[in-house]
Coordinates of C-alpha atoms in Angstrom, one line a residue:
X1 CA -51.9 13.3 4.1
X2 CA -49.9 14.8 1.2
X3 CA -46.5 16.5 1.5
X4 CA -43.7 17.3 -0.8
X5 CA -41.3 16.9 2.1
X6 CA -40.1 13.7 3.7
X7 CA -41.8 12.5 6.9
X8 CA -39.6 11.3 9.7
X9 CA -41.0 9.3 12.6
X10 CA -38.6 8.3 15.5
X11 CA -35.6 8.5 13.2
X12 CA -37.2 6.6 10.4
X13 CA -38.3 8.1 7.1
X14 CA -41.8 7.0 6.1
X15 CA -42.0 5.8 2.5
X16 CA -45.4 4.9 0.9
X17 CA -45.3 2.1 -1.6
X18 CA -47.8 0.3 -3.8
X19 CA -47.7 -2.8 -6.0
X20 CA -48.6 -1.2 -9.3
X21 CA -49.0 2.3 -10.7
X22 CA -52.8 1.9 -10.9
X23 CA -53.1 0.5 -7.3
X24 CA -55.0 2.6 -4.9
X25 CA -53.9 0.9 -1.7
X26 CA -50.7 2.1 -0.1
X27 CA -48.3 0.3 2.2
X28 CA -45.7 2.1 4.3
X29 CA -42.2 1.1 5.1
X30 CA -39.8 2.8 7.5
X31 CA -36.2 3.3 6.5
X32 CA -33.0 4.8 7.9
X33 CA -29.3 4.5 7.5
X34 CA -27.9 1.3 9.1
X35 CA -25.5 2.6 11.7
X36 CA -24.6 0.6 14.8
X37 CA -21.5 0.1 16.9
X38 CA -20.8 -3.6 15.9
X39 CA -21.1 -3.5 12.1
X40 CA -20.6 -6.6 9.9
X41 CA -18.6 -6.4 6.7
X42 CA -21.7 -7.7 4.8
X43 CA -23.5 -4.5 5.8
X44 CA -21.0 -1.7 5.3
X45 CA -21.6 1.5 7.2
X46 CA -22.8 4.4 5.1
X47 CA -24.0 2.2 2.2
X48 CA -26.6 0.1 4.0
X49 CA -30.3 1.1 4.3
X50 CA -32.4 -0.5 7.1
X51 CA -36.1 -1.0 6.4
X52 CA -38.9 -2.0 8.7
X53 CA -42.5 -3.2 8.1
X54 CA -41.5 -5.0 4.9
X55 CA -44.5 -7.1 3.6
X56 CA -44.1 -10.9 3.1
X57 CA -44.5 -10.7 -0.7
X58 CA -41.7 -8.1 -1.1
X59 CA -38.6 -9.8 -2.5
X60 CA -35.1 -8.7 -3.5
X61 CA -36.0 -7.9 -7.1
X62 CA -38.8 -5.6 -5.9
X63 CA -36.4 -3.5 -3.9
X64 CA -34.0 -3.3 -6.8
X65 CA -36.8 -2.0 -9.1
X66 CA -38.2 0.5 -6.5
X67 CA -34.8 2.1 -5.9
X68 CA -33.3 1.7 -9.3
X69 CA -33.6 5.4 -10.1
X70 CA -31.7 6.3 -6.9
X71 CA -28.8 3.9 -7.2
X72 CA -27.7 0.3 -7.7
X73 CA -28.8 -2.2 -5.0
X74 CA -26.0 -4.7 -4.6
X75 CA -27.5 -7.0 -2.0
X76 CA -30.7 -7.4 0.0
X77 CA -30.8 -9.3 3.3
X78 CA -34.1 -10.3 4.9
X79 CA -34.4 -11.1 8.7
X80 CA -37.3 -11.8 11.0
X81 CA -35.8 -9.2 13.4
X82 CA -33.0 -6.6 13.3
X83 CA -29.5 -8.1 13.5
X84 CA -26.0 -7.2 12.4
X85 CA -24.9 -10.5 10.9
X86 CA -25.9 -12.5 7.9
X87 CA -29.2 -14.4 7.6
X88 CA -29.1 -18.2 8.0
X89 CA -28.6 -20.1 4.8
X90 CA -29.9 -23.5 3.9
X91 CA -27.1 -25.9 3.2
X92 CA -29.4 -28.5 1.8
X93 CA -32.1 -28.2 -0.9
X94 CA -34.3 -30.9 0.7
X95 CA -33.5 -30.6 4.4
X96 CA -34.0 -27.0 5.4
X97 CA -31.7 -25.8 8.2
X98 CA -32.6 -22.1 8.2
X99 CA -35.9 -21.0 9.7
X100 CA -38.5 -19.6 7.3
X101 CA -39.5 -16.0 7.9
X102 CA -43.2 -15.8 8.6
X103 CA -45.2 -12.6 8.1
X104 CA -43.6 -9.1 8.0
X105 CA -39.9 -8.8 8.1
X106 CA -37.0 -6.4 8.1
X107 CA -34.6 -5.7 5.3
X108 CA -31.0 -4.5 4.8
X109 CA -30.3 -2.9 1.4
X110 CA -26.6 -2.6 0.5
X111 CA -26.1 0.1 -2.2
X112 CA -23.1 0.7 -4.5
X113 CA -22.8 4.3 -3.4
X114 CA -23.4 6.0 0.0
X115 CA -25.2 8.9 -1.7
X116 CA -28.1 6.6 -2.6
X117 CA -28.8 6.0 1.1
X118 CA -28.8 9.8 1.8
X119 CA -31.2 10.4 -1.2
X120 CA -33.7 7.7 -0.2
X121 CA -33.9 8.9 3.5
X122 CA -34.9 12.3 2.1
X123 CA -37.6 11.2 -0.4
X124 CA -40.9 13.1 -0.3
X125 CA -43.9 11.5 1.3
X126 CA -46.3 12.3 -1.6
X127 CA -44.5 10.1 -4.2
X128 CA -45.1 6.4 -3.6
X129 CA -42.6 3.8 -4.6
X130 CA -43.8 1.3 -7.3
X131 CA -42.9 -2.3 -6.6
X132 CA -43.9 -3.7 -10.0
X133 CA -43.3 -1.8 -13.2
X134 CA -44.0 -2.9 -16.8
X135 CA -41.5 -5.7 -17.6
X136 CA -40.4 -6.0 -14.1
X137 CA -40.5 -8.7 -11.5
X138 CA -44.1 -9.9 -11.2
X139 CA -45.6 -10.6 -7.7
X140 CA -46.8 -14.2 -7.7
X141 CA -50.3 -14.4 -6.2
X142 CA -53.5 -16.4 -6.4
X143 CA -53.6 -19.6 -8.4
X144 CA -50.2 -19.1 -10.0
X145 CA -48.7 -18.9 -6.5
X146 CA -50.4 -22.1 -5.4
X147 CA -49.3 -23.9 -8.5
X148 CA -45.7 -22.8 -8.0
X149 CA -45.7 -23.9 -4.4
X150 CA -47.1 -27.3 -5.4
X151 CA -44.4 -27.8 -8.0
X152 CA -41.7 -26.8 -5.5
X153 CA -43.0 -29.4 -3.0
X154 CA -42.6 -32.2 -5.6
X155 CA -39.3 -33.9 -4.7
X156 CA -36.7 -34.7 -7.4
X157 CA -35.7 -38.2 -6.3
X158 CA -32.5 -38.3 -8.3
X159 CA -31.3 -35.0 -6.9
X160 CA -32.2 -36.1 -3.4
X161 CA -30.4 -39.4 -3.8
X162 CA -27.3 -37.6 -5.2
X163 CA -27.3 -35.2 -2.2
X164 CA -27.6 -38.1 0.3
X165 CA -24.8 -40.0 -1.4
X166 CA -22.6 -36.9 -1.3
X167 CA -23.3 -36.3 2.4
X168 CA -22.6 -39.9 3.3
X169 CA -19.4 -39.9 1.3
X170 CA -18.2 -36.8 3.1
X171 CA -19.2 -38.2 6.5
X172 CA -17.3 -41.5 5.9
X173 CA -14.2 -39.5 4.9
X174 CA -14.5 -37.5 8.1
X175 CA -14.9 -40.6 10.3
X176 CA -11.9 -42.3 8.6
X177 CA -9.8 -39.2 9.1
X178 CA -10.7 -39.1 12.8
X179 CA -9.8 -42.8 13.1
X180 CA -6.4 -42.3 11.4
X181 CA -5.6 -39.2 13.6
X182 CA -6.6 -41.1 16.7
X183 CA -4.4 -44.1 15.8
X184 CA -1.5 -41.8 15.0
X185 CA -1.7 -39.9 18.3
X186 CA -2.4 -42.9 20.6
X187 CA 0.3 -43.6 23.1
X188 CA 2.1 -40.3 22.5
X189 CA 2.6 -38.1 25.5
X190 CA 2.0 -34.4 25.2
X191 CA 3.9 -31.5 26.7
X192 CA 2.3 -32.1 30.1
X193 CA 3.0 -35.8 30.1
X194 CA -0.5 -37.0 29.3
X195 CA -1.0 -39.9 27.0
X196 CA -3.9 -40.0 24.6
X197 CA -6.1 -43.1 24.8
X198 CA -8.8 -43.7 22.3
X199 CA -11.3 -46.4 21.4
X200 CA -9.3 -47.1 18.2
X201 CA -6.4 -49.4 18.9
X202 CA -3.3 -49.7 16.6
X203 CA -3.8 -53.5 16.5
X204 CA -7.5 -53.4 16.0
X205 CA -8.7 -56.7 14.5
X206 CA -5.6 -58.6 15.4
X207 CA -6.2 -62.3 16.3
X208 CA -6.4 -63.2 20.0
X209 CA -3.7 -65.2 21.7
X210 CA -4.3 -68.3 23.9
X211 CA -3.6 -66.3 27.1
X212 CA -6.1 -63.7 26.0
X213 CA -8.8 -66.3 25.4
X214 CA -8.2 -67.9 28.8
X215 CA -8.4 -64.5 30.5
X216 CA -11.8 -63.8 28.8
X217 CA -13.0 -67.3 29.8
X218 CA -12.1 -66.8 33.5
X219 CA -13.8 -63.4 33.4
X220 CA -17.0 -64.8 31.9
X221 CA -17.1 -67.6 34.5
X222 CA -16.6 -65.2 37.3
X223 CA -19.4 -63.0 36.0
X224 CA -21.8 -65.9 35.9
X225 CA -20.8 -67.1 39.4
X226 CA -21.4 -63.6 40.8
X227 CA -24.7 -63.5 39.1
X228 CA -25.7 -66.9 40.6
X229 CA -24.6 -65.8 44.1
X230 CA -26.5 -62.6 43.8
X231 CA -29.7 -64.5 42.9
X232 CA -29.1 -67.0 45.7
X233 CA -28.6 -64.3 48.4
X234 CA -31.7 -62.4 47.1
X235 CA -33.7 -65.6 47.6
X236 CA -32.2 -66.3 51.0
X237 CA -33.1 -62.7 52.1
X238 CA -36.7 -63.2 51.1
X239 CA -36.9 -66.5 53.0
X240 CA -35.4 -64.9 56.1
X241 CA -37.9 -62.1 56.0
X242 CA -40.8 -64.6 55.8
X243 CA -39.4 -66.5 58.8
X244 CA -39.1 -63.3 60.8
X245 CA -42.7 -62.3 60.1
X246 CA -43.9 -65.8 61.0
X247 CA -42.0 -65.7 64.4
X248 CA -43.4 -62.3 65.2
X249 CA -46.9 -63.4 64.5
X250 CA -46.4 -66.5 66.7
X251 CA -44.9 -64.4 69.6
X252 CA -47.9 -62.0 69.3
X253 CA -50.4 -64.8 69.7
X254 CA -48.5 -66.2 72.7
X255 CA -48.4 -62.7 74.3
X256 CA -52.2 -62.4 73.8
X257 CA -52.8 -65.7 75.6
X258 CA -50.4 -64.8 78.5
X259 CA -52.2 -61.5 79.0
X260 CA -55.6 -63.2 79.0
X261 CA -54.4 -65.7 81.7
X262 CA -53.0 -62.9 83.9
X263 CA -56.3 -61.1 83.7
X264 CA -58.3 -64.2 84.6
X265 CA -56.0 -65.0 87.6
X266 CA -56.2 -61.6 89.3
X267 CA -57.3 -62.1 92.9
X268 CA -57.7 -58.4 93.9
X269 CA -61.3 -57.5 93.1
X270 CA -62.3 -54.2 94.9
X271 CA -66.0 -54.6 93.9

């Protein structure tokens, strides 16, 4: 199909694209102006282009090259599905927290001018976009891609140790701050009369008094005594159950003998 006019399908403009000028295979993306009720400041209304069916190998630099003649692309956001917010960002270089987008994705392109979005949504169908031009951002494929991925998987131990040390330092500072705040607020009543009680005491680590030691000793003796009594009663209950079973068996045998004697002493025999 060839047309000098734009092709619109269900509100999306169909744009053919190919990797290089000499490529014969075409891929199609579907674009329209990003316009929803709940907009985010990162995707301003009028200047944001929404794209569907974006291939996995398409990166931010490729979009900037493809649309360079139609306006300046300030930012490109990739998502696994349409959303109004920002994509998740990894806070660590070694412990990823953001999910990796697998397969095809959607993209939001923020242009410098709103006129760029209007122009792109009116592009003709018979003029494919070129992802990689001479001197542009090369698509990493084949052996070079595998080599790059292998090198990225090699962990820099010094950088990893530095990140761990920084994290532990920030964590210790956070815990120490919580302890200090808890100590400062402990025993102080709020507006409703409630008193804050925490696991951090103001006299934490203070030496025990003689009265305190005696109280702990009495408590430990009581705990041991209760444990011994509990074991004793458990043993006694088992013995009681055994005696009850033995008495029931003895009574059962006596009843059997009594019934046998009654049957033997019957005097009425009709036959």
